[in-house]
mmCIF file of C-alpha atoms in Angstrom:
data_model
loop_
_atom_site.group_PDB
_atom_site.id
_atom_site.type_symbol
_atom_site.label_atom_id
_atom_site.label_comp_id
_atom_site.label_asym_id
_atom_site.label_seq_id
_atom_site.Cartn_x
_atom_site.Cartn_y
_atom_site.Cartn_z
ATOM 1 C CA MET A 1 38.011 42.487 42.191
ATOM 2 C CA THR A 2 36.185 42.906 45.494
ATOM 3 C CA THR A 3 32.765 44.523 45.597
ATOM 4 C CA PRO A 4 33.353 48.289 45.341
ATOM 5 C CA HIS A 5 32.342 50.620 48.094
ATOM 6 C CA VAL A 6 29.457 52.940 47.245
ATOM 7 C CA ILE A 7 30.274 56.557 48.077
ATOM 8 C CA ARG A 8 27.309 58.462 49.481
ATOM 9 C CA SER A 9 28.347 62.131 49.515
ATOM 10 C CA GLY A 10 30.626 64.732 48.001
ATOM 11 C CA GLY A 11 32.616 65.025 51.206
ATOM 12 C CA GLU A 12 33.259 61.297 51.212
ATOM 13 C CA ALA A 13 34.344 61.457 47.567
ATOM 14 C CA VAL A 14 36.964 64.146 48.273
ATOM 15 C CA GLU A 15 38.244 62.357 51.364
ATOM 16 C CA THR A 16 38.543 59.113 49.389
ATOM 17 C CA ALA A 17 40.498 60.939 46.686
ATOM 18 C CA ARG A 18 42.885 62.354 49.294
ATOM 19 C CA LYS A 19 43.601 58.941 50.744
ATOM 20 C CA LEU A 20 44.172 57.419 47.316
ATOM 21 C CA ALA A 21 46.379 60.341 46.274
ATOM 22 C CA ALA A 22 48.640 59.841 49.284
ATOM 23 C CA SER A 23 49.079 56.201 48.309
ATOM 24 C CA PHE A 24 49.453 56.850 44.571
ATOM 25 C CA ALA A 25 52.124 59.506 45.105
ATOM 26 C CA GLU A 26 54.549 57.081 46.747
ATOM 27 C CA ARG A 27 55.575 55.290 43.546
ATOM 28 C CA ALA A 28 54.387 57.744 40.907
ATOM 29 C CA GLY A 29 57.922 58.641 39.851
ATOM 30 C CA ASP A 30 58.902 54.987 39.499
ATOM 31 C CA ARG A 31 55.833 54.193 37.399
ATOM 32 C CA ASP A 32 56.622 57.089 35.106
ATOM 33 C CA ARG A 33 60.303 56.194 34.779
ATOM 34 C CA ASP A 34 59.564 52.550 33.975
ATOM 35 C CA ARG A 35 56.411 53.242 31.916
ATOM 36 C CA ARG A 36 54.694 50.728 34.165
ATOM 37 C CA PRO A 37 50.943 50.611 33.555
ATOM 38 C CA PRO A 38 49.234 51.288 36.900
ATOM 39 C CA ALA A 39 46.991 48.216 36.837
ATOM 40 C CA ALA A 40 46.937 47.756 40.610
ATOM 41 C CA GLU A 41 46.277 51.437 41.216
ATOM 42 C CA VAL A 42 43.431 51.542 38.696
ATOM 43 C CA ALA A 43 41.898 48.542 40.445
ATOM 44 C CA GLU A 44 42.089 50.510 43.719
ATOM 45 C CA LEU A 45 40.311 53.378 42.009
ATOM 46 C CA SER A 46 37.470 51.038 41.034
ATOM 47 C CA GLU A 47 37.228 49.463 44.471
ATOM 48 C CA SER A 48 37.179 52.855 46.196
ATOM 49 C CA GLY A 49 33.800 53.740 44.708
ATOM 50 C CA LEU A 50 35.035 56.958 43.097
ATOM 51 C CA LEU A 51 34.054 55.804 39.613
ATOM 52 C CA GLY A 52 30.382 55.845 40.574
ATOM 53 C CA VAL A 53 30.140 59.222 42.305
ATOM 54 C CA THR A 54 28.340 61.019 39.450
ATOM 55 C CA VAL A 55 25.691 58.342 39.014
ATOM 56 C CA PRO A 56 22.296 60.001 39.597
ATOM 57 C CA ALA A 57 20.733 59.423 43.003
ATOM 58 C CA ARG A 58 17.718 57.693 41.503
ATOM 59 C CA PHE A 59 20.074 55.004 40.188
ATOM 60 C CA GLY A 60 21.834 54.615 43.530
ATOM 61 C CA GLY A 61 24.759 57.043 43.160
ATOM 62 C CA ALA A 62 25.905 60.083 45.112
ATOM 63 C CA GLU A 63 25.274 62.424 42.147
ATOM 64 C CA VAL A 64 28.088 64.721 43.266
ATOM 65 C CA ASP A 65 28.289 68.186 41.782
ATOM 66 C CA VAL A 66 30.933 69.400 39.346
ATOM 67 C CA ALA A 67 32.786 71.328 42.058
ATOM 68 C CA THR A 68 33.316 68.081 43.965
ATOM 69 C CA LEU A 69 34.359 66.136 40.895
ATOM 70 C CA ALA A 70 36.871 68.814 39.897
ATOM 71 C CA GLU A 71 38.405 68.704 43.371
ATOM 72 C CA VAL A 72 38.686 64.918 43.141
ATOM 73 C CA PHE A 73 40.589 65.219 39.866
ATOM 74 C CA ARG A 74 42.804 68.047 41.126
ATOM 75 C CA THR A 75 43.703 66.035 44.211
ATOM 76 C CA LEU A 76 44.589 62.895 42.267
ATOM 77 C CA ALA A 77 46.565 64.836 39.637
ATOM 78 C CA ALA A 78 48.773 66.468 42.272
ATOM 79 C CA ALA A 79 49.918 62.950 43.134
ATOM 80 C CA ASP A 80 50.050 61.322 39.691
ATOM 81 C CA ALA A 81 48.800 63.160 36.605
ATOM 82 C CA SER A 82 48.834 60.057 34.424
ATOM 83 C CA LEU A 83 46.726 58.032 36.812
ATOM 84 C CA ALA A 84 44.358 60.953 37.330
ATOM 85 C CA GLN A 85 43.654 61.322 33.626
ATOM 86 C CA ILE A 86 42.679 57.693 33.111
ATOM 87 C CA PRO A 87 39.113 58.172 34.456
ATOM 88 C CA HIS A 88 38.530 61.479 32.637
ATOM 89 C CA SER A 89 36.619 59.929 29.746
ATOM 90 C CA HIS A 90 34.832 57.616 32.165
ATOM 91 C CA PHE A 91 33.020 60.572 33.689
ATOM 92 C CA VAL A 92 32.551 62.423 30.405
ATOM 93 C CA PHE A 93 30.746 59.491 28.809
ATOM 94 C CA LEU A 94 28.676 58.722 31.891
ATOM 95 C CA GLU A 95 27.505 62.322 31.501
ATOM 96 C CA ALA A 96 26.674 61.727 27.831
ATOM 97 C CA LEU A 97 24.644 58.745 28.954
ATOM 98 C CA ARG A 98 22.805 60.843 31.547
ATOM 99 C CA ARG A 99 21.884 63.386 28.897
ATOM 100 C CA GLN A 100 21.218 61.175 25.880
ATOM 101 C CA GLY A 101 20.679 57.595 27.025
ATOM 102 C CA THR A 102 17.370 55.837 27.361
ATOM 103 C CA GLU A 103 16.097 54.830 30.787
ATOM 104 C CA GLU A 104 17.180 51.255 30.102
ATOM 105 C CA GLN A 105 20.652 52.297 28.949
ATOM 106 C CA GLN A 106 21.115 54.485 31.996
ATOM 107 C CA ALA A 107 20.036 51.731 34.367
ATOM 108 C CA ARG A 108 22.425 49.274 32.710
ATOM 109 C CA TYR A 109 25.566 51.373 32.481
ATOM 110 C CA PHE A 110 25.139 53.288 35.723
ATOM 111 C CA ALA A 111 24.886 49.948 37.526
ATOM 112 C CA GLU A 112 28.142 48.972 35.839
ATOM 113 C CA ALA A 113 29.826 52.169 37.082
ATOM 114 C CA LEU A 114 28.617 51.597 40.643
ATOM 115 C CA ALA A 115 30.031 48.079 40.408
ATOM 116 C CA GLY A 116 33.460 49.519 39.587
ATOM 117 C CA ALA A 117 33.423 49.038 35.817
ATOM 118 C CA ARG A 118 35.658 51.416 33.885
ATOM 119 C CA PHE A 119 34.665 53.293 30.716
ATOM 120 C CA ALA A 120 37.337 54.630 28.353
ATOM 121 C CA ASN A 121 37.275 56.715 25.212
ATOM 122 C CA ALA A 122 37.942 55.747 21.630
ATOM 123 C CA GLN A 123 37.167 58.971 19.807
ATOM 124 C CA SER A 124 40.251 60.730 18.363
ATOM 125 C CA GLU A 125 41.615 59.823 14.938
ATOM 126 C CA ARG A 126 44.672 60.588 12.873
ATOM 127 C CA GLY A 127 44.728 61.623 9.268
ATOM 128 C CA GLY A 128 41.669 63.868 9.116
ATOM 129 C CA ARG A 129 41.881 67.541 8.290
ATOM 130 C CA THR A 130 40.962 68.370 11.903
ATOM 131 C CA ALA A 131 40.656 66.456 15.170
ATOM 132 C CA ALA A 132 36.866 66.805 14.993
ATOM 133 C CA GLU A 133 36.561 64.613 11.893
ATOM 134 C CA ASP A 134 35.733 60.904 12.124
ATOM 135 C CA THR A 135 35.959 58.106 9.607
ATOM 136 C CA THR A 136 35.011 55.342 12.029
ATOM 137 C CA THR A 137 31.531 54.201 11.008
ATOM 138 C CA LEU A 138 28.448 52.516 12.383
ATOM 139 C CA ARG A 139 26.585 50.741 9.571
ATOM 140 C CA ARG A 140 23.174 49.174 10.059
ATOM 141 C CA ARG A 141 22.884 45.412 9.653
ATOM 142 C CA GLU A 142 19.872 43.983 7.887
ATOM 143 C CA GLU A 143 19.180 41.700 10.823
ATOM 144 C CA GLY A 144 19.314 44.622 13.263
ATOM 145 C CA GLY A 145 21.992 46.491 15.136
ATOM 146 C CA TYR A 146 25.201 47.843 13.631
ATOM 147 C CA THR A 147 28.672 46.950 12.434
ATOM 148 C CA LEU A 148 31.480 49.161 13.727
ATOM 149 C CA ASP A 149 34.733 49.695 11.812
ATOM 150 C CA GLY A 150 37.567 52.150 12.348
ATOM 151 C CA GLU A 151 40.761 53.030 14.145
ATOM 152 C CA LYS A 152 41.156 55.377 17.111
ATOM 153 C CA TYR A 153 44.220 56.925 18.746
ATOM 154 C CA TYR A 154 44.952 58.596 22.094
ATOM 155 C CA SER A 155 42.411 56.238 23.654
ATOM 156 C CA THR A 156 43.221 57.096 27.260
ATOM 157 C CA GLY A 157 42.585 54.270 29.693
ATOM 158 C CA ALA A 158 41.491 51.799 27.018
ATOM 159 C CA LEU A 159 43.961 49.188 28.208
ATOM 160 C CA PHE A 160 42.226 49.091 31.613
ATOM 161 C CA ALA A 161 38.644 49.518 30.413
ATOM 162 C CA ASP A 162 35.683 47.219 30.804
ATOM 163 C CA TRP A 163 33.763 49.324 28.277
ATOM 164 C CA LEU A 164 34.996 51.366 25.332
ATOM 165 C CA VAL A 165 32.964 54.346 24.177
ATOM 166 C CA VAL A 166 33.537 54.849 20.463
ATOM 167 C CA ARG A 167 32.535 58.016 18.605
ATOM 168 C CA ALA A 168 31.474 57.110 15.099
ATOM 169 C CA VAL A 169 29.652 58.391 12.049
ATOM 170 C CA LEU A 170 26.181 56.962 11.400
ATOM 171 C CA ALA A 171 26.877 55.937 7.832
ATOM 172 C CA ASP A 172 23.246 55.268 6.907
ATOM 173 C CA GLY A 173 21.653 58.203 8.689
ATOM 174 C CA PRO A 174 20.538 61.572 7.294
ATOM 175 C CA PRO A 175 23.116 64.372 7.585
ATOM 176 C CA LEU A 176 22.830 67.276 9.976
ATOM 177 C CA PRO A 177 21.332 70.578 8.734
ATOM 178 C CA ASP A 178 24.856 71.876 8.017
ATOM 179 C CA GLY A 179 25.556 68.836 5.842
ATOM 180 C CA LEU A 180 27.930 67.141 8.269
ATOM 181 C CA PRO A 181 27.331 63.488 9.135
ATOM 182 C CA ARG A 182 25.478 62.536 12.281
ATOM 183 C CA LYS A 183 27.536 60.883 14.983
ATOM 184 C CA ALA A 184 26.770 58.479 17.786
ATOM 185 C CA LEU A 185 28.537 56.846 20.710
ATOM 186 C CA ALA A 186 28.842 53.076 20.784
ATOM 187 C CA TYR A 187 29.246 51.565 24.268
ATOM 188 C CA ILE A 188 30.979 48.266 23.583
ATOM 189 C CA ARG A 189 32.770 45.723 25.727
ATOM 190 C CA ARG A 190 36.540 45.981 25.747
ATOM 191 C CA GLY A 191 36.810 42.273 24.928
ATOM 192 C CA ALA A 192 34.252 42.214 22.107
ATOM 193 C CA GLU A 193 35.176 40.282 18.986
ATOM 194 C CA GLY A 194 36.941 42.534 16.484
ATOM 195 C CA VAL A 195 38.327 44.921 19.137
ATOM 196 C CA THR A 196 42.092 45.239 19.549
ATOM 197 C CA VAL A 197 43.726 47.593 22.058
ATOM 198 C CA GLU A 198 47.404 48.349 21.584
ATOM 199 C CA ASP A 199 49.543 49.843 24.339
ATOM 200 C CA ASP A 200 51.587 51.930 21.886
ATOM 201 C CA TRP A 201 51.413 55.368 23.526
ATOM 202 C CA ASP A 202 54.949 56.812 23.496
ATOM 203 C CA GLY A 203 54.412 60.374 24.714
ATOM 204 C CA MET A 204 57.208 62.074 26.611
ATOM 205 C CA GLY A 205 54.741 62.851 29.386
ATOM 206 C CA GLN A 206 51.713 61.152 30.907
ATOM 207 C CA ARG A 207 53.514 57.957 30.110
ATOM 208 C CA THR A 208 51.213 55.583 31.960
ATOM 209 C CA THR A 209 47.773 56.746 30.808
ATOM 210 C CA ALA A 210 47.451 53.745 28.458
ATOM 211 C CA SER A 211 46.526 56.166 25.668
ATOM 212 C CA GLY A 212 47.118 53.686 22.898
ATOM 213 C CA THR A 213 45.399 52.634 19.680
ATOM 214 C CA VAL A 214 42.008 50.941 19.393
ATOM 215 C CA ARG A 215 41.308 48.998 16.200
ATOM 216 C CA LEU A 216 37.739 48.033 15.325
ATOM 217 C CA VAL A 217 37.081 45.474 12.623
ATOM 218 C CA GLY A 218 33.538 44.287 12.001
ATOM 219 C CA VAL A 219 32.490 44.762 15.611
ATOM 220 C CA ARG A 220 28.835 43.852 16.138
ATOM 221 C CA VAL A 221 26.988 46.528 18.102
ATOM 222 C CA ASP A 222 23.443 46.094 19.359
ATOM 223 C CA GLY A 223 20.981 48.926 18.926
ATOM 224 C CA ASP A 224 20.721 49.429 22.685
ATOM 225 C CA GLU A 225 24.485 50.037 22.845
ATOM 226 C CA VAL A 226 24.271 53.185 20.715
ATOM 227 C CA VAL A 227 23.630 56.659 22.147
ATOM 228 C CA PRO A 228 23.169 59.850 20.048
ATOM 229 C CA TYR A 229 26.121 62.233 20.089
ATOM 230 C CA SER A 230 25.496 65.104 17.658
ATOM 231 C CA THR A 231 22.300 66.184 19.421
ATOM 232 C CA LEU A 232 24.270 66.838 22.615
ATOM 233 C CA PHE A 233 24.939 70.298 21.214
ATOM 234 C CA ASP A 234 21.530 71.200 19.799
ATOM 235 C CA GLY A 235 20.674 73.560 22.632
ATOM 236 C CA PRO A 236 22.307 75.305 25.599
ATOM 237 C CA THR A 237 24.596 72.784 27.266
ATOM 238 C CA THR A 238 27.377 72.387 29.819
ATOM 239 C CA TYR A 239 28.567 69.105 28.334
ATOM 240 C CA GLY A 240 31.754 70.585 26.887
ATOM 241 C CA ALA A 241 32.411 72.719 29.959
ATOM 242 C CA ARG A 242 32.121 69.643 32.178
ATOM 243 C CA ALA A 243 34.771 67.838 30.145
ATOM 244 C CA GLN A 244 37.046 70.870 29.997
ATOM 245 C CA VAL A 245 36.856 71.743 33.683
ATOM 246 C CA LEU A 246 38.227 68.297 34.477
ATOM 247 C CA HIS A 247 41.154 68.996 32.153
ATOM 248 C CA ALA A 248 41.680 72.266 34.033
ATOM 249 C CA ALA A 249 41.607 70.300 37.285
ATOM 250 C CA LEU A 250 44.334 68.010 35.974
ATOM 251 C CA ASP A 251 46.523 70.996 35.100
ATOM 252 C CA ALA A 252 45.871 72.654 38.460
ATOM 253 C CA GLY A 253 46.784 69.408 40.168
ATOM 254 C CA ILE A 254 50.047 69.147 38.251
ATOM 255 C CA ALA A 255 50.859 72.733 39.255
ATOM 256 C CA ARG A 256 50.259 72.004 42.922
ATOM 257 C CA GLY A 257 52.204 68.748 42.763
ATOM 258 C CA ALA A 258 55.166 70.516 41.146
ATOM 259 C CA LEU A 259 55.115 73.284 43.727
ATOM 260 C CA ASP A 260 54.990 70.753 46.576
ATOM 261 C CA ALA A 261 57.993 68.996 44.997
ATOM 262 C CA ALA A 262 59.761 72.364 44.787
ATOM 263 C CA VAL A 263 59.290 72.906 48.525
ATOM 264 C CA THR A 264 60.913 69.532 49.194
ATOM 265 C CA ALA A 265 63.748 70.336 46.784
ATOM 266 C CA VAL A 266 64.428 73.725 48.403
ATOM 267 C CA ALA A 267 64.776 72.039 51.789
ATOM 268 C CA LYS A 268 67.690 70.011 50.364
ATOM 269 C CA ALA A 269 69.240 72.784 48.277
ATOM 270 C CA ARG A 270 72.159 75.056 49.199
ATOM 271 C CA PRO A 271 71.717 78.825 49.422
ATOM 272 C CA TRP A 272 73.448 80.938 46.798
ATOM 273 C CA PHE A 273 76.643 82.301 48.356
ATOM 274 C CA GLU A 274 75.811 85.936 47.533
ATOM 275 C CA SER A 275 72.576 85.792 49.503
ATOM 276 C CA GLY A 276 74.246 85.552 52.889
ATOM 277 C CA ALA A 277 71.456 83.166 53.934
ATOM 278 C CA GLU A 278 72.026 80.072 56.037
ATOM 279 C CA THR A 279 69.568 77.967 54.037
ATOM 280 C CA ALA A 280 68.070 78.004 50.559
ATOM 281 C CA ALA A 281 64.656 78.620 52.105
ATOM 282 C CA ALA A 282 65.996 81.862 53.595
ATOM 283 C CA ASP A 283 67.505 83.146 50.336
ATOM 284 C CA PRO A 284 65.399 86.277 49.621
ATOM 285 C CA LEU A 285 65.275 85.658 45.865
ATOM 286 C CA THR A 286 64.142 82.079 46.418
ATOM 287 C CA VAL A 287 61.518 83.322 48.850
ATOM 288 C CA GLN A 288 60.292 85.840 46.265
ATOM 289 C CA GLN A 289 60.031 83.261 43.497
ATOM 290 C CA ALA A 290 58.274 80.766 45.762
ATOM 291 C CA GLY A 291 55.747 83.397 46.790
ATOM 292 C CA GLU A 292 55.028 84.345 43.187
ATOM 293 C CA LEU A 293 54.483 80.690 42.303
ATOM 294 C CA GLU A 294 52.127 80.133 45.222
ATOM 295 C CA ILE A 295 50.059 83.102 44.048
ATOM 296 C CA THR A 296 49.972 81.706 40.497
ATOM 297 C CA VAL A 297 48.940 78.237 41.605
ATOM 298 C CA ARG A 298 46.348 79.486 44.088
ATOM 299 C CA SER A 299 44.886 81.710 41.382
ATOM 300 C CA ALA A 300 44.471 78.714 39.095
ATOM 301 C CA GLU A 301 42.852 76.726 41.903
ATOM 302 C CA ALA A 302 40.450 79.568 42.674
ATOM 303 C CA LEU A 303 39.482 79.969 39.017
ATOM 304 C CA LEU A 304 38.928 76.217 38.817
ATOM 305 C CA ARG A 305 36.487 76.371 41.733
ATOM 306 C CA GLU A 306 34.744 79.374 40.176
ATOM 307 C CA ALA A 307 34.324 77.557 36.857
ATOM 308 C CA ALA A 308 33.010 74.405 38.496
ATOM 309 C CA GLU A 309 30.502 76.419 40.501
ATOM 310 C CA ALA A 310 29.410 78.243 37.320
ATOM 311 C CA ILE A 311 28.745 74.892 35.655
ATOM 312 C CA ASP A 312 26.750 73.698 38.654
ATOM 313 C CA ALA A 313 24.700 76.901 38.563
ATOM 314 C CA ALA A 314 24.076 76.547 34.828
ATOM 315 C CA GLU A 315 22.926 72.967 35.238
ATOM 316 C CA ARG A 316 20.345 74.072 37.774
ATOM 317 C CA GLU A 317 19.038 76.628 35.244
ATOM 318 C CA PRO A 318 20.445 75.782 31.776
ATOM 319 C CA THR A 319 19.678 78.981 29.885
ATOM 320 C CA GLY A 320 21.766 80.121 26.945
ATOM 321 C CA ASP A 321 23.335 82.887 29.008
ATOM 322 C CA ALA A 322 24.123 80.661 31.995
ATOM 323 C CA THR A 323 25.720 77.922 29.924
ATOM 324 C CA ALA A 324 27.741 80.468 27.935
ATOM 325 C CA ARG A 325 29.021 82.014 31.162
ATOM 326 C CA ALA A 326 29.951 78.561 32.431
ATOM 327 C CA SER A 327 31.906 77.846 29.263
ATOM 328 C CA VAL A 328 33.725 81.182 29.477
ATOM 329 C CA ALA A 329 34.580 80.616 33.139
ATOM 330 C CA THR A 330 35.872 77.164 32.246
ATOM 331 C CA ALA A 331 37.988 78.557 29.417
ATOM 332 C CA VAL A 332 39.505 81.096 31.813
ATOM 333 C CA ALA A 333 40.251 78.355 34.349
ATOM 334 C CA LYS A 334 41.794 76.094 31.727
ATOM 335 C CA VAL A 335 44.147 78.809 30.469
ATOM 336 C CA ALA A 336 45.173 79.787 34.013
ATOM 337 C CA ALA A 337 45.740 76.182 35.079
ATOM 338 C CA SER A 338 47.703 75.431 31.929
ATOM 339 C CA ARG A 339 49.993 78.376 32.538
ATOM 340 C CA ALA A 340 50.377 77.519 36.226
ATOM 341 C CA SER A 341 51.305 73.910 35.521
ATOM 342 C CA LEU A 342 53.985 74.891 33.008
ATOM 343 C CA GLU A 343 55.381 77.679 35.164
ATOM 344 C CA ALA A 344 55.507 75.684 38.400
ATOM 345 C CA SER A 345 56.943 72.556 36.816
ATOM 346 C CA SER A 346 59.719 74.576 35.167
ATOM 347 C CA ALA A 347 60.517 76.810 38.156
ATOM 348 C CA LEU A 348 60.781 73.690 40.287
ATOM 349 C CA PHE A 349 64.324 73.261 38.977
ATOM 350 C CA GLU A 350 65.278 76.886 39.538
ATOM 351 C CA LEU A 351 64.206 76.615 43.162
ATOM 352 C CA GLY A 352 65.766 73.209 43.727
ATOM 353 C CA GLY A 353 69.080 73.961 42.047
ATOM 354 C CA THR A 354 71.310 71.684 40.019
ATOM 355 C CA ARG A 355 70.799 68.616 42.170
ATOM 356 C CA SER A 356 67.061 68.677 41.395
ATOM 357 C CA ALA A 357 67.932 67.789 37.787
ATOM 358 C CA ALA A 358 69.241 64.369 38.853
ATOM 359 C CA ASP A 359 67.527 61.751 36.733
ATOM 360 C CA SER A 360 67.150 59.510 39.789
ATOM 361 C CA LEU A 361 64.672 62.014 41.270
ATOM 362 C CA ASN A 362 62.623 62.095 38.061
ATOM 363 C CA LEU A 363 61.263 65.556 38.862
ATOM 364 C CA SER A 364 61.054 66.179 35.133
ATOM 365 C CA ARG A 365 57.826 64.197 35.119
ATOM 366 C CA TYR A 366 55.906 67.236 36.344
ATOM 367 C CA TRP A 367 57.009 69.354 33.375
ATOM 368 C CA ARG A 368 56.632 66.490 30.917
ATOM 369 C CA ASP A 369 53.142 65.769 32.187
ATOM 370 C CA ALA A 370 52.214 69.464 32.089
ATOM 371 C CA ARG A 371 53.623 70.043 28.614
ATOM 372 C CA THR A 372 51.926 66.924 27.250
ATOM 373 C CA HIS A 373 48.526 67.454 28.845
ATOM 374 C CA THR A 374 48.306 71.171 28.061
ATOM 375 C CA LEU A 375 48.495 70.307 24.366
ATOM 376 C CA HIS A 376 45.116 68.590 24.672
ATOM 377 C CA ASP A 377 43.093 71.660 23.669
ATOM 378 C CA PRO A 378 44.840 74.845 22.479
ATOM 379 C CA ALA A 379 44.717 77.530 25.170
ATOM 380 C CA ARG A 380 45.036 80.213 22.472
ATOM 381 C CA TRP A 381 41.550 79.396 21.201
ATOM 382 C CA LYS A 382 40.115 79.632 24.664
ATOM 383 C CA VAL A 383 41.625 83.096 25.006
ATOM 384 C CA GLN A 384 39.930 84.041 21.731
ATOM 385 C CA HIS A 385 36.528 82.933 23.005
ATOM 386 C CA VAL A 386 37.022 84.814 26.270
ATOM 387 C CA GLY A 387 38.004 87.979 24.383
ATOM 388 C CA ARG A 388 35.009 87.823 22.042
ATOM 389 C CA TRP A 389 32.679 87.318 25.002
ATOM 390 C CA LEU A 390 34.197 90.303 26.806
ATOM 391 C CA LEU A 391 34.237 92.736 23.884
ATOM 392 C CA SER A 392 31.105 91.851 21.953
ATOM 393 C CA GLY A 393 29.126 89.417 24.085
ATOM 394 C CA THR A 394 29.656 86.652 21.540
ATOM 395 C CA PRO A 395 28.830 83.331 23.231
ATOM 396 C CA PRO A 396 31.345 80.527 22.799
ATOM 397 C CA PRO A 397 30.503 77.763 20.317
ATOM 398 C CA ARG A 398 28.753 74.582 21.391
ATOM 399 C CA HIS A 399 31.105 71.654 21.168
ATOM 400 C CA GLY A 400 33.024 69.355 23.480
ATOM 401 C CA GLN A 401 36.131 71.551 23.819
ATOM 402 C CA ILE A 402 34.694 74.686 25.448
#
C-alpha cells in the first residue's frame, strides 16, 4: 500500500468521499451479485486518507466534526452501502480510544489510522439472552497482560482489518455497582496468534461487508492494548449517538441511492397507457410518487444533519441535557432514515416498472441492503425513547445504541 494522503479539512474529506463514491458506484452491483469482497476498494479507502479524518489535531489529524463524518458516510452509502459500512466500527472505536485511551495508546493507534490502518469490530455474540451480553473474556496472566478467549459474530470489516477491537468481560475485575461484569476493549492485531477470521457472512443484503465470525483462542493481549469500555457511559456522553448517527447516515445514503436509481429506471420505462403521457416521466401518477419520495428522502437527510449538529453542539458543552437532546435527535434521524431507505428502495420498482425487476440490473440490492441494515437497532425502541422524552422529559438511557 502506498503512503496514505493526510486529509486536512472537513471540506476535503467530503470532496474525497464524493470522488470515491463515483468510482465505487460503477461496479457496486457486480460486487453484490458475485459476493466479491471489495479488497481493492477498501485499499483505496485507506490510501485516500479518509480513515484518519477524526484523529485529533494534536495527533496530526483533521479532527472533523460529526456533521462532516455523517456526510462522508451518507455519500459513500449512496454508491455502495456494503462498502460504506465497513469503516463504521473503525470510527466508533477510534472515538472510544479518544475518550478512554491513555496518551500513549492514543499516540500509537491514531498514528496507525493516519497511516491507513483499518480497525474493525468484534463485539456481537450469539447465544446470549440479549445482544448486550458477552461471554468473551479477558483473564489476567500471572506474568502480566491478559489472555483473550471467545467467539464473535457480525464482525463487519474484520476480513480487511489490520486491528480488531474486541469487547470482552474482565473476568478477574470487580463487578459494576449494578452487579454486571466490567467490560473492556482489546485492540489486537488481525494476524495475532489464536485469531481466526471466517468470511461466513451470508446475509441477503450488505453481502460484501465481510461481517463474518472471529474466533479467539488463547490470544495474548498486552496491558497497553486494553481500553476501558463500561466507564464510557458513567456520565453524560455522545458516544452512542455518534455511533448511531453514522448508521442513520448509511440508511439515508441507501435511500438517496435508491431514488437516484429510480430516476434512471423511469427514463427507460414506458408510460402507462391510461395516462396519455408520452413518457413515463410525464405520467402524472409517476410524477406524484417521485415527488413524495423526494420529500421523504430530503426529510431524512435534513434530520440527519440536525442530529449531527446536535451531537457537535453537545460535545462542545457535554451537559446531561445537551447529550440527551443529541441522543433524541439521533433517534429521530435514525427512524426517519430507516423508513426512507425502505420506502425508496421498494418504490424504485413501482416507478421503474416490470423491466426494473430484471435480475441483470440487480436493483434489488438497494432494498436488500436497506432491509438488512435497518435491522441493526430496532427503530421501535427509538420511537419509545423519543415519546418518553416528549411526554415526560425522560432522558434516553446511556448505552451504545442511542
